[in-house]
Amino acid sequence: MFSCRIEAFISGTGAGLHFEFEPVGVVHSCFKEKFGIPRQAGLAVDAPARIELMKDCRDPATVRGLAEFSHIWVIFVFHQCLRRGWKPTVRPPRCGGNHRTGVFATRSPFRPNPVGISCVRLTGIHHQPPRMELGIRGGDLLDGTPVLDIKPYLPWADSRPHACGGFAADPPLQRMTVSFSPEAEALCRRREAAGLPDLRRLIVQILSLDPRPAYAARDRDDKHYHCRLYDLDVEWSVSRRRVEVLDLRTIIDGD
Amino acid sequence: MFSCRIEAFISGTGAGLHFEFEPVGVVHSCFKEKFGIPRQAGLAVDAPARIELMKDCRDPATVRGLAEFSHIWVIFVFHQCLRRGWKPTVRPPRCGGNHRTGVFATRSPFRPNPVGISCVRLTGIHHQPPRMELGIRGGDLLDGTPVLDIKPYLPWADSRPHACGGFAADPPLQRMTVSFSPEAEALCRRREAAGLPDLRRLIVQILSLDPRPAYAARDRDDKHYHCRLYDLDVEWSVSRRRVEVLDLRTIIDGD
């Protein structure tokens, strides 16, 4: 009995009710900054990550039977959105960034309780004491994300393919074509040979989703963009709905 | 800017990290006790409930655009499971109650962080200042459940009909036949005429799922069971996979 792990408590009733949670794990992900992360799970299907379970949750008994499930829910905290607070409405990028929608009608990370849910593929369970890790793919989780809970995905309860999706009824439409400059291509191949085998495919998946802010995507845009993936600074530009990857630069700690 | 509503904070790093959340709302539901509640959302499709938004979340702007969605996620706290703690394994009723499964491989309410997610139908948004309520159906939510978040259901991101579901791959199979004694039938009709129009159908949906504990369902069983629905004590028994509703008794406060 691990009663000491229960951090939730009731401090009062009604207005004073609040709950305290301690993470059960932490995400180690290729996404080292918010910019570039797909705006929902499942969009960059190959994006790899690990969930490292912590404290009592490292007990291998906690995941007994989990390997039978192909997908899991990750319930997590938008930990980089804690300090900015929230507003009753947000401007979803899907609406071009200039239409205000109620926060509860969006999946924005800036919410009254900054909690997210993501359905991801479970690729493995790795127990090398004292470490206990779950391998996942297809997430939209920032490196360092605190995990509050892991649940099996139950298709008969969680899958509602005919649900109506409002302004976000369909997946983001216009996937952009992604090409690499000769320099970026060569650097990418080198890193693939040195331990990041799916790197090119992953970069294509991420950049084809057009991670730019909505206002940039509307306008003529001759900026160079950067996002951090693993230990790489990926530099790209957009012209006529085509992305060109210009450079991949290894970030040395302290950059 | 409602920054005062952000109760989440980081108290340290690593082991000391914890988060504090305040409910954004509370559930008013026909389910007045845990016994009888379907073991997942969507099983009793007609079960009605309301989510009453609280404090700053009552601002109608928070739900602008939400009515376009047919389904929402309710992220909530299993508030009646806070004090019992958790164990690394549980015995899911789906496995007959005598097989231990890892807590993260189940949807058990007794979890390290007792947080649940349920996909429910959104039936209406009711704003009668100062009250702001969402009407929902198909939930598995106990009356009084604290709600941490509401999110639109996005079928393209959340619906994975081909996910493999492990030991819980299919919905609970054996729906039982439900009949009413003449007395229960008459009482039910009377309450339907007096403001609970779907009562009979709801009782059939709930009892056909066999809410008995797994050990009772395995054995010969001549018990009378009771569960509380609205202000009613529903009494039933099971014989040869048939449920008979014996009585419906109005509970007077203080019973």
Short mmCIF file of C-alpha atoms in Angstrom, two decimals:
data_model
loop_
_atom_site.label_atom_id
_atom_site.label_comp_id
_atom_site.label_asym_id
_atom_site.label_seq_id
_atom_site.Cartn_x
_atom_site.Cartn_y
_atom_site.Cartn_z
CA MET A 1 0.00 0.00 0.00
CA PHE A 2 1.57 3.23 -1.19
CA SER A 3 -0.68 5.63 0.64
CA CYS A 4 2.18 8.07 1.01
CA ARG A 5 2.05 8.69 -2.75
CA ILE A 6 -1.43 10.22 -2.54
CA GLU A 7 -0.81 13.92 -2.57
CA ALA A 8 -4.37 14.84 -3.42
CA PHE A 9 -6.34 16.26 -0.57
CA ILE A 10 -9.42 18.26 0.09
CA SER A 11 -8.70 21.42 1.93
CA GLY A 12 -12.27 22.53 2.33
CA THR A 13 -15.52 22.54 0.42
CA GLY A 14 -16.85 24.55 -2.50
CA ALA A 15 -14.72 27.56 -3.16
CA GLY A 16 -11.78 26.31 -1.15
CA LEU A 17 -11.57 22.89 -2.82
CA HIS A 18 -8.25 22.18 -4.41
CA PHE A 19 -6.12 19.19 -5.30
CA GLU A 20 -2.43 18.63 -5.24
CA PHE A 21 -0.76 16.20 -7.60
CA GLU A 22 2.78 14.93 -7.86
CA PRO A 23 4.02 13.72 -11.27
CA VAL A 24 4.20 9.96 -11.82
CA GLY A 25 6.82 10.48 -14.52
CA VAL A 26 8.59 12.85 -16.85
CA VAL A 27 8.80 12.97 -20.66
CA HIS A 28 12.11 12.77 -22.52
CA SER A 29 11.30 13.96 -26.01
CA CYS A 30 12.96 15.13 -29.24
CA PHE A 31 11.02 18.41 -28.83
CA LYS A 32 13.29 20.71 -26.87
CA GLU A 33 11.18 23.86 -27.26
CA LYS A 34 7.51 24.64 -27.84
CA PHE A 35 8.02 26.07 -31.32
CA GLY A 36 7.73 23.26 -33.86
CA ILE A 37 5.71 20.85 -31.72
CA PRO A 38 2.72 19.49 -33.69
CA ARG A 39 -0.53 21.05 -32.47
CA GLN A 40 -2.01 17.69 -31.49
CA ALA A 41 -0.86 14.14 -30.83
CA GLY A 42 -0.68 11.82 -33.84
CA LEU A 43 0.30 14.46 -36.40
CA ALA A 44 4.02 13.64 -36.42
CA VAL A 45 3.54 9.89 -36.14
CA ASP A 46 7.24 9.08 -35.85
CA ALA A 47 8.13 11.61 -33.15
CA PRO A 48 9.81 9.45 -30.50
CA ALA A 49 9.74 10.02 -26.75
CA ARG A 50 10.14 8.16 -23.50
CA ILE A 51 8.19 8.47 -20.28
CA GLU A 52 10.42 7.86 -17.29
CA LEU A 53 8.34 6.70 -14.32
CA MET A 54 9.33 8.08 -10.94
CA LYS A 55 9.46 6.94 -7.33
CA ASP A 56 6.95 4.21 -6.41
CA CYS A 57 5.62 4.21 -9.97
CA ARG A 58 8.89 2.61 -11.14
CA ASP A 59 7.63 -0.66 -9.64
CA PRO A 60 7.23 -2.88 -12.75
CA ALA A 61 3.93 -4.13 -11.33
CA THR A 62 2.32 -0.74 -12.12
CA VAL A 63 2.53 -1.47 -15.88
CA ARG A 64 1.70 -5.19 -15.80
CA GLY A 65 -0.50 -5.90 -18.82
CA LEU A 66 0.07 -2.50 -20.42
CA ALA A 67 2.12 -3.97 -23.30
CA GLU A 68 -1.10 -5.52 -24.68
CA PHE A 69 -2.36 -2.05 -25.55
CA SER A 70 -1.25 -0.33 -28.76
CA HIS A 71 -2.09 3.19 -27.55
CA ILE A 72 -2.10 5.00 -24.23
CA TRP A 73 -3.38 8.29 -22.88
CA VAL A 74 -0.78 10.56 -21.36
CA ILE A 75 -2.28 13.07 -18.92
CA PHE A 76 0.26 15.81 -18.40
CA VAL A 77 0.94 19.37 -17.26
CA PHE A 78 1.71 22.15 -19.76
CA HIS A 79 4.63 23.07 -17.54
CA GLN A 80 5.90 25.92 -19.72
CA CYS A 81 2.47 27.59 -19.61
CA LEU A 82 2.11 27.79 -15.85
CA ARG A 83 3.10 31.37 -15.32
CA ARG A 84 1.32 33.15 -18.16
CA GLY A 85 -2.16 32.52 -16.74
CA TRP A 86 -5.25 32.19 -18.87
CA LYS A 87 -7.96 34.25 -20.53
CA PRO A 88 -11.58 33.28 -21.22
CA THR A 89 -10.88 33.27 -24.96
CA VAL A 90 -7.91 32.27 -27.10
CA ARG A 91 -7.06 32.66 -30.79
CA PRO A 92 -6.58 29.16 -32.20
CA PRO A 93 -4.01 28.99 -35.01
CA ARG A 94 -6.55 26.84 -36.88
CA CYS A 95 -8.80 29.90 -37.22
CA GLY A 96 -6.01 32.02 -38.67
CA GLY A 97 -5.11 33.49 -35.30
CA ASN A 98 -7.55 36.39 -35.42
CA HIS A 99 -10.79 34.78 -34.21
CA ARG A 100 -11.44 34.50 -30.49
CA THR A 101 -12.78 31.14 -29.24
CA GLY A 102 -13.66 30.10 -25.69
CA VAL A 103 -10.78 28.42 -23.92
CA PHE A 104 -12.93 25.34 -23.20
CA ALA A 105 -13.71 25.06 -26.93
CA THR A 106 -9.99 24.72 -27.71
CA ARG A 107 -7.05 22.56 -26.75
CA SER A 108 -4.91 25.62 -25.99
CA PRO A 109 -2.27 25.04 -23.28
CA PHE A 110 -3.24 28.31 -21.56
CA ARG A 111 -6.17 26.96 -19.53
CA PRO A 112 -7.52 27.44 -16.00
CA ASN A 113 -5.85 24.13 -15.11
CA PRO A 114 -3.00 23.67 -17.60
CA VAL A 115 -3.55 19.92 -18.08
CA GLY A 116 -3.28 18.16 -21.45
CA ILE A 117 -4.30 14.74 -22.75
CA SER A 118 -2.54 13.03 -25.65
CA CYS A 119 -3.20 9.68 -27.25
CA VAL A 120 0.14 8.17 -28.31
CA ARG A 121 1.41 4.83 -29.62
CA LEU A 122 3.08 2.65 -27.00
CA THR A 123 6.22 1.19 -28.56
CA GLY A 124 7.84 -0.53 -25.61
CA ILE A 125 8.28 -0.95 -21.88
CA HIS A 126 11.86 -0.85 -20.73
CA HIS A 127 12.82 -1.90 -17.23
CA GLN A 128 16.49 -1.52 -16.34
CA PRO A 129 16.42 -1.09 -12.57
CA PRO A 130 16.19 1.43 -11.14
CA ARG A 131 14.89 2.94 -14.40
CA MET A 132 11.43 2.15 -15.75
CA GLU A 133 10.50 3.75 -19.05
CA LEU A 134 7.71 3.61 -21.60
CA GLY A 135 8.63 4.18 -25.24
CA ILE A 136 6.04 6.20 -27.17
CA ARG A 137 5.60 7.66 -30.66
CA GLY A 138 3.36 10.29 -32.16
CA GLY A 139 3.30 12.59 -29.15
CA ASP A 140 3.18 16.35 -29.00
CA LEU A 141 5.04 16.52 -25.71
CA LEU A 142 7.79 18.94 -24.82
CA ASP A 143 10.96 17.50 -23.28
CA GLY A 144 10.63 17.65 -19.50
CA THR A 145 6.83 17.50 -19.44
CA PRO A 146 5.55 16.28 -16.05
CA VAL A 147 3.18 13.30 -16.44
CA LEU A 148 0.22 13.04 -14.05
CA ASP A 149 -1.25 9.76 -15.27
CA ILE A 150 -1.05 7.01 -17.89
CA LYS A 151 -4.16 5.13 -18.98
CA PRO A 152 -4.81 2.47 -21.60
CA TYR A 153 -6.68 3.72 -24.69
CA LEU A 154 -9.98 1.84 -24.90
CA PRO A 155 -11.26 2.11 -28.49
CA TRP A 156 -14.85 1.15 -27.59
CA ALA A 157 -15.02 3.97 -25.02
CA ASP A 158 -12.60 6.60 -26.36
CA SER A 159 -13.03 6.34 -30.13
CA ARG A 160 -15.93 8.39 -31.49
CA PRO A 161 -15.11 8.68 -35.19
CA HIS A 162 -18.45 10.35 -35.95
CA ALA A 163 -18.17 13.10 -33.35
CA CYS A 164 -18.57 16.58 -34.82
CA GLY A 165 -15.45 18.63 -34.44
CA GLY A 166 -16.58 22.26 -34.71
CA PHE A 167 -13.98 24.61 -36.15
CA ALA A 168 -11.36 21.86 -35.84
CA ALA A 169 -13.42 19.09 -37.46
CA ASP A 170 -10.63 17.92 -39.75
CA PRO A 171 -6.90 17.47 -39.31
CA PRO A 172 -4.81 20.46 -40.39
CA LEU A 173 -5.24 20.42 -44.14
CA GLN A 174 -2.41 21.85 -46.09
CA ARG A 175 0.65 19.74 -45.51
CA MET A 176 3.52 21.60 -47.13
CA THR A 177 6.20 20.09 -49.32
CA VAL A 178 9.55 19.93 -47.54
CA SER A 179 12.90 19.89 -49.31
CA PHE A 180 16.46 20.01 -48.00
CA SER A 181 19.36 22.16 -49.18
CA PRO A 182 22.35 20.01 -50.19
CA GLU A 183 24.15 21.04 -46.98
CA ALA A 184 21.17 20.18 -44.77
CA GLU A 185 20.68 16.89 -46.62
CA ALA A 186 24.29 15.87 -46.03
CA LEU A 187 24.18 16.84 -42.34
CA CYS A 188 20.91 14.98 -41.90
CA ARG A 189 22.31 11.79 -43.47
CA ARG A 190 25.35 12.02 -41.22
CA ARG A 191 23.22 12.28 -38.07
CA GLU A 192 20.98 9.46 -39.27
CA ALA A 193 24.03 7.21 -39.60
CA ALA A 194 25.16 8.30 -36.13
CA GLY A 195 22.09 7.23 -34.17
CA LEU A 196 19.01 9.21 -35.28
CA PRO A 197 17.74 6.86 -38.01
CA ASP A 198 14.35 8.52 -38.69
CA LEU A 199 15.61 12.10 -38.50
CA ARG A 200 14.77 13.16 -42.08
CA ARG A 201 11.28 11.68 -41.98
CA LEU A 202 10.66 13.34 -38.61
CA ILE A 203 11.78 16.77 -39.85
CA VAL A 204 9.53 16.41 -42.90
CA GLN A 205 6.55 15.42 -40.73
CA ILE A 206 7.03 18.38 -38.41
CA LEU A 207 7.73 21.10 -40.96
CA SER A 208 5.01 19.94 -43.38
CA LEU A 209 2.53 20.97 -40.65
CA ASP A 210 3.69 24.59 -40.93
CA PRO A 211 4.59 25.41 -37.35
CA ARG A 212 4.78 29.14 -38.03
CA PRO A 213 2.49 31.49 -36.10
CA ALA A 214 -0.82 32.03 -37.92
CA TYR A 215 -0.05 35.66 -38.80
CA ALA A 216 3.21 34.65 -40.50
CA ALA A 217 1.48 31.94 -42.49
CA ARG A 218 -1.04 34.52 -43.77
CA ASP A 219 1.51 36.99 -45.05
CA ARG A 220 4.44 37.13 -47.37
CA ASP A 221 7.20 35.65 -45.30
CA ASP A 222 10.92 35.79 -45.96
CA LYS A 223 12.08 34.99 -42.44
CA HIS A 224 14.43 32.22 -41.48
CA TYR A 225 12.95 30.03 -38.75
CA HIS A 226 14.69 27.86 -36.21
CA CYS A 227 13.46 25.06 -34.02
CA ARG A 228 15.28 22.73 -31.71
CA LEU A 229 14.99 19.01 -32.30
CA TYR A 230 17.18 16.69 -30.20
CA ASP A 231 20.48 18.57 -29.98
CA LEU A 232 19.95 20.17 -33.38
CA ASP A 233 19.06 23.66 -34.41
CA VAL A 234 16.98 23.20 -37.57
CA GLU A 235 16.86 26.28 -39.79
CA TRP A 236 14.26 26.63 -42.52
CA SER A 237 12.35 29.10 -44.64
CA VAL A 238 9.01 29.02 -46.46
CA SER A 239 8.30 30.14 -49.97
CA ARG A 240 5.03 29.54 -51.84
CA ARG A 241 3.90 26.78 -49.47
CA ARG A 242 7.20 24.94 -49.84
CA VAL A 243 9.54 24.55 -46.90
CA GLU A 244 13.26 24.41 -47.47
CA VAL A 245 15.46 23.07 -44.70
CA LEU A 246 18.53 25.28 -44.91
CA ASP A 247 20.80 24.01 -42.19
CA LEU A 248 21.13 21.60 -39.26
CA ARG A 249 23.51 22.77 -36.60
CA THR A 250 24.50 20.77 -33.53
CA ILE A 251 23.88 22.83 -30.42
CA ILE A 252 26.76 22.69 -28.00
CA ASP A 253 25.68 23.04 -24.36
CA GLY A 254 25.83 26.69 -23.39
CA ASP A 255 24.87 27.94 -26.87
CA MET B 1 -6.41 38.36 -17.51
CA PHE B 2 -7.44 35.95 -14.80
CA SER B 3 -3.98 35.18 -13.47
CA CYS B 4 -5.38 34.72 -9.99
CA ARG B 5 -7.10 31.55 -11.18
CA ILE B 6 -3.79 29.80 -11.83
CA GLU B 7 -3.30 27.62 -8.81
CA ALA B 8 -0.66 25.44 -10.41
CA PHE B 9 2.85 26.14 -9.26
CA ILE B 10 6.23 24.55 -9.21
CA SER B 11 7.57 24.17 -5.75
CA GLY B 12 10.92 22.77 -6.73
CA THR B 13 12.46 20.43 -9.25
CA GLY B 14 12.48 16.66 -9.64
CA ALA B 15 11.28 14.91 -6.52
CA GLY B 16 9.73 18.00 -5.02
CA LEU B 17 7.68 18.97 -8.10
CA HIS B 18 3.98 19.17 -7.48
CA PHE B 19 0.95 20.94 -8.90
CA GLU B 20 -2.10 22.36 -7.29
CA PHE B 21 -5.39 22.59 -9.16
CA GLU B 22 -8.71 24.15 -8.32
CA PRO B 23 -11.88 22.75 -9.95
CA VAL B 24 -13.38 24.72 -12.84
CA GLY B 25 -16.75 23.13 -12.19
CA VAL B 26 -18.76 20.44 -10.46
CA VAL B 27 -20.93 17.62 -11.84
CA HIS B 28 -24.62 17.29 -11.00
CA SER B 29 -25.52 13.77 -12.00
CA CYS B 30 -28.23 11.12 -11.59
CA PHE B 31 -25.56 8.86 -10.04
CA LYS B 32 -25.68 9.54 -6.31
CA GLU B 33 -23.33 6.72 -5.29
CA LYS B 34 -20.48 4.78 -6.92
CA PHE B 35 -22.37 1.47 -7.04
CA GLY B 36 -24.26 1.25 -10.31
CA ILE B 37 -22.19 3.75 -12.28
CA PRO B 38 -21.24 2.30 -15.69
CA ARG B 39 -17.58 1.34 -15.77
CA GLN B 40 -16.79 3.72 -18.61
CA ALA B 41 -18.34 6.71 -20.35
CA GLY B 42 -20.72 5.98 -23.22
CA LEU B 43 -22.16 2.73 -21.82
CA ALA B 44 -25.35 4.26 -20.43
CA VAL B 45 -25.86 6.65 -23.34
CA ASP B 46 -28.88 8.38 -21.85
CA ALA B 47 -27.44 9.07 -18.40
CA PRO B 48 -27.97 12.82 -17.98
CA ALA B 49 -25.76 15.20 -16.05
CA ARG B 50 -24.85 18.86 -15.84
CA ILE B 51 -21.50 20.50 -15.32
CA GLU B 52 -21.84 23.70 -13.34
CA LEU B 53 -18.93 26.02 -14.07
CA MET B 54 -17.51 27.93 -11.14
CA LYS B 55 -16.00 31.32 -10.40
CA ASP B 56 -14.27 33.00 -13.37
CA CYS B 57 -15.11 30.02 -15.56
CA ARG B 58 -18.79 31.04 -15.48
CA ASP B 59 -17.90 33.82 -17.94
CA PRO B 60 -19.85 32.77 -21.07
CA ALA B 61 -16.81 33.67 -23.17
CA THR B 62 -15.02 30.54 -21.86
CA VAL B 63 -17.38 28.28 -23.84
CA ARG B 64 -17.71 30.40 -26.99
CA GLY B 65 -17.78 28.01 -29.95
CA LEU B 66 -18.14 24.89 -27.80
CA ALA B 67 -21.73 24.24 -28.97
CA GLU B 68 -20.32 23.30 -32.40
CA PHE B 69 -18.82 20.15 -30.88
CA SER B 70 -20.95 17.04 -30.36
CA HIS B 71 -18.65 15.54 -27.72
CA ILE B 72 -16.36 16.87 -25.01
CA TRP B 73 -13.71 15.47 -22.71
CA VAL B 74 -14.34 15.92 -19.03
CA ILE B 75 -11.15 15.75 -16.96
CA PHE B 76 -12.13 15.15 -13.36
CA VAL B 77 -11.06 13.98 -9.92
CA PHE B 78 -12.24 10.64 -8.49
CA HIS B 79 -13.12 12.52 -5.34
CA GLN B 80 -14.49 9.52 -3.46
CA CYS B 81 -11.23 7.63 -4.01
CA LEU B 82 -8.87 10.17 -2.51
CA ARG B 83 -8.36 8.65 0.87
CA ARG B 84 -7.99 4.94 0.07
CA GLY B 85 -4.63 5.38 -1.65
CA TRP B 86 -3.41 3.16 -4.45
CA LYS B 87 -1.57 -0.09 -5.05
CA PRO B 88 0.69 -0.99 -8.01
CA THR B 89 -1.88 -3.55 -9.20
CA VAL B 90 -5.67 -3.69 -9.23
CA ARG B 91 -8.22 -6.42 -10.04
CA PRO B 92 -10.32 -5.16 -12.93
CA PRO B 93 -13.93 -6.40 -12.85
CA ARG B 94 -13.48 -7.16 -16.57
CA CYS B 95 -11.02 -9.92 -15.66
CA GLY B 96 -13.44 -11.52 -13.22
CA GLY B 97 -11.94 -9.70 -10.26
CA ASN B 98 -9.24 -12.27 -9.49
CA HIS B 99 -6.47 -11.29 -11.87
CA ARG B 100 -4.03 -8.54 -10.89
CA THR B 101 -3.24 -5.93 -13.55
CA GLY B 102 -0.92 -2.92 -13.32
CA VAL B 103 -2.75 0.22 -12.27
CA PHE B 104 -1.50 2.07 -15.41
CA ALA B 105 -2.97 -0.74 -17.57
CA THR B 106 -6.45 -0.06 -16.16
CA ARG B 107 -8.89 2.81 -15.77
CA SER B 108 -9.33 2.08 -12.07
CA PRO B 109 -10.15 5.16 -9.95
CA PHE B 110 -7.53 4.15 -7.36
CA ARG B 111 -4.50 5.66 -9.08
CA PRO B 112 -1.39 7.59 -7.99
CA ASN B 113 -3.17 10.75 -9.15
CA PRO B 114 -6.91 10.00 -9.00
CA VAL B 115 -7.77 11.80 -12.26
CA GLY B 116 -10.26 10.46 -14.81
CA ILE B 117 -11.10 11.34 -18.40
CA SER B 118 -14.53 10.74 -19.92
CA CYS B 119 -15.81 11.45 -23.40
CA VAL B 120 -19.45 12.53 -23.18
CA ARG B 121 -22.08 13.97 -25.49
CA LEU B 122 -22.63 17.72 -25.13
CA THR B 123 -26.40 18.34 -25.17
CA GLY B 124 -26.58 22.02 -24.33
CA ILE B 125 -25.04 25.15 -22.88
CA HIS B 126 -27.27 26.93 -20.40
CA HIS B 127 -26.45 30.43 -19.22
CA GLN B 128 -28.79 31.87 -16.60
CA PRO B 129 -26.60 34.37 -14.76
CA PRO B 130 -24.94 33.81 -12.45
CA ARG B 131 -25.21 30.10 -13.38
CA MET B 132 -23.41 28.62 -16.35
CA GLU B 133 -23.99 24.95 -17.04
CA LEU B 134 -23.16 22.39 -19.70
CA GLY B 135 -25.70 19.62 -20.31
CA ILE B 136 -24.09 16.23 -21.01
CA ARG B 137 -25.20 12.63 -21.59
CA GLY B 138 -23.48 9.27 -21.47
CA GLY B 139 -21.19 10.06 -18.58
CA ASP B 140 -19.96 7.82 -15.81
CA LEU B 141 -19.64 10.66 -13.33
CA LEU B 142 -20.68 10.60 -9.72
CA ASP B 143 -22.79 13.50 -8.44
CA GLY B 144 -20.45 16.10 -6.93
CA THR B 145 -17.43 15.17 -9.06
CA PRO B 146 -14.95 18.08 -9.24
CA VAL B 147 -14.11 18.96 -12.86
CA LEU B 148 -10.54 20.06 -13.65
CA ASP B 149 -10.94 20.77 -17.35
CA ILE B 150 -13.26 20.59 -20.35
CA LYS B 151 -11.88 20.08 -23.85
CA PRO B 152 -13.50 19.62 -27.24
CA TYR B 153 -13.33 16.05 -28.59
CA LEU B 154 -11.31 16.12 -31.83
CA PRO B 155 -12.15 12.96 -33.79
CA TRP B 156 -9.08 13.21 -36.04
CA ALA B 157 -6.77 13.30 -33.01
CA ASP B 158 -8.69 11.39 -30.33
CA SER B 159 -10.43 8.65 -32.31
CA ARG B 160 -8.26 5.56 -32.90
CA PRO B 161 -10.81 2.90 -33.80
CA HIS B 162 -8.08 0.38 -34.66
CA ALA B 163 -6.15 0.68 -31.41
CA CYS B 164 -5.65 -2.66 -29.67
CA GLY B 165 -7.37 -2.78 -26.32
CA GLY B 166 -5.60 -5.56 -24.38
CA PHE B 167 -7.81 -7.33 -21.86
CA ALA B 168 -10.48 -4.67 -22.35
CA ALA B 169 -10.47 -4.74 -26.16
CA ASP B 170 -14.25 -4.92 -26.49
CA PRO B 171 -17.12 -3.29 -24.65
CA PRO B 172 -18.53 -5.34 -21.77
CA LEU B 173 -20.22 -8.22 -23.58
CA GLN B 174 -23.12 -9.73 -21.82
CA ARG B 175 -25.84 -7.15 -21.50
CA MET B 176 -28.48 -8.70 -19.29
CA THR B 177 -32.19 -8.62 -19.88
CA VAL B 178 -33.96 -6.27 -17.48
CA SER B 179 -37.62 -6.63 -16.46
CA PHE B 180 -39.71 -4.72 -13.92
CA SER B 181 -42.07 -6.09 -11.29
CA PRO B 182 -45.61 -4.69 -11.69
CA GLU B 183 -45.03 -2.46 -8.64
CA ALA B 184 -41.70 -1.13 -9.95
CA GLU B 185 -43.21 -0.61 -13.40
CA ALA B 186 -46.06 1.47 -12.00
CA LEU B 187 -43.74 3.56 -9.81
CA CYS B 188 -41.42 4.12 -12.73
CA ARG B 189 -44.22 5.32 -14.98
CA ARG B 190 -45.39 7.67 -12.27
CA ARG B 191 -41.93 9.25 -11.91
CA GLU B 192 -41.57 9.48 -15.68
CA ALA B 193 -44.79 11.48 -15.84
CA ALA B 194 -43.55 13.68 -13.01
CA GLY B 195 -40.33 14.93 -14.59
CA LEU B 196 -37.91 12.03 -15.25
CA PRO B 197 -39.00 11.11 -18.79
CA ASP B 198 -36.21 8.63 -19.63
CA LEU B 199 -36.13 6.90 -16.26
CA ARG B 200 -37.09 3.38 -17.40
CA ARG B 201 -34.64 3.38 -20.30
CA LEU B 202 -31.89 4.67 -18.03
CA ILE B 203 -32.50 1.96 -15.42
CA VAL B 204 -32.44 -0.69 -18.16
CA GLN B 205 -29.17 0.68 -19.55
CA ILE B 206 -27.49 0.71 -16.16
CA LEU B 207 -28.66 -2.66 -14.85
CA SER B 208 -28.11 -4.49 -18.16
CA LEU B 209 -24.38 -3.79 -17.60
CA ASP B 210 -24.47 -5.92 -14.42
CA PRO B 211 -23.03 -3.51 -11.86
CA ARG B 212 -22.52 -6.29 -9.29
CA PRO B 213 -19.01 -6.93 -7.99
CA ALA B 214 -17.19 -9.52 -10.10
CA TYR B 215 -17.29 -12.21 -7.40
CA ALA B 216 -21.08 -11.94 -7.12
CA ALA B 217 -21.50 -12.21 -10.88
CA ARG B 218 -19.46 -15.43 -10.86
CA ASP B 219 -21.48 -17.19 -8.19
CA ARG B 220 -25.03 -18.18 -7.49
CA ASP B 221 -26.55 -14.96 -6.24
CA ASP B 222 -29.83 -14.50 -4.43
CA LYS B 223 -29.08 -11.08 -2.95
CA HIS B 224 -31.23 -8.02 -3.34
CA TYR B 225 -29.19 -5.07 -4.59
CA HIS B 226 -29.82 -1.38 -4.19
CA CYS B 227 -28.43 1.61 -5.97
CA ARG B 228 -29.29 5.27 -5.77
CA LEU B 229 -30.41 7.06 -8.91
CA TYR B 230 -31.67 10.63 -8.59
CA ASP B 231 -33.68 10.57 -5.36
CA LEU B 232 -34.63 6.93 -5.88
CA ASP B 233 -33.49 3.77 -4.20
CA VAL B 234 -33.65 1.14 -6.96
CA GLU B 235 -33.92 -2.43 -5.68
CA TRP B 236 -33.22 -5.39 -7.95
CA SER B 237 -32.13 -9.01 -8.04
CA VAL B 238 -30.46 -11.23 -10.62
CA SER B 239 -31.45 -14.71 -11.63
CA ARG B 240 -30.00 -16.64 -14.60
CA ARG B 241 -28.61 -13.51 -16.23
CA ARG B 242 -31.93 -11.71 -15.97
CA VAL B 243 -32.32 -8.64 -13.82
CA GLU B 244 -35.65 -7.95 -12.18
CA VAL B 245 -36.30 -4.46 -10.84
CA LEU B 246 -38.26 -5.11 -7.67
CA ASP B 247 -38.97 -1.69 -6.26
CA LEU B 248 -38.31 2.04 -6.63
CA ARG B 249 -38.46 3.95 -3.40
CA THR B 250 -38.16 7.71 -3.08
CA ILE B 251 -35.45 8.56 -0.59
CA ILE B 252 -36.51 11.24 1.82
CA ASP B 253 -33.61 13.41 3.02
CA GLY B 254 -32.23 11.93 6.17
CA ASP B 255 -32.98 8.30 5.19
#
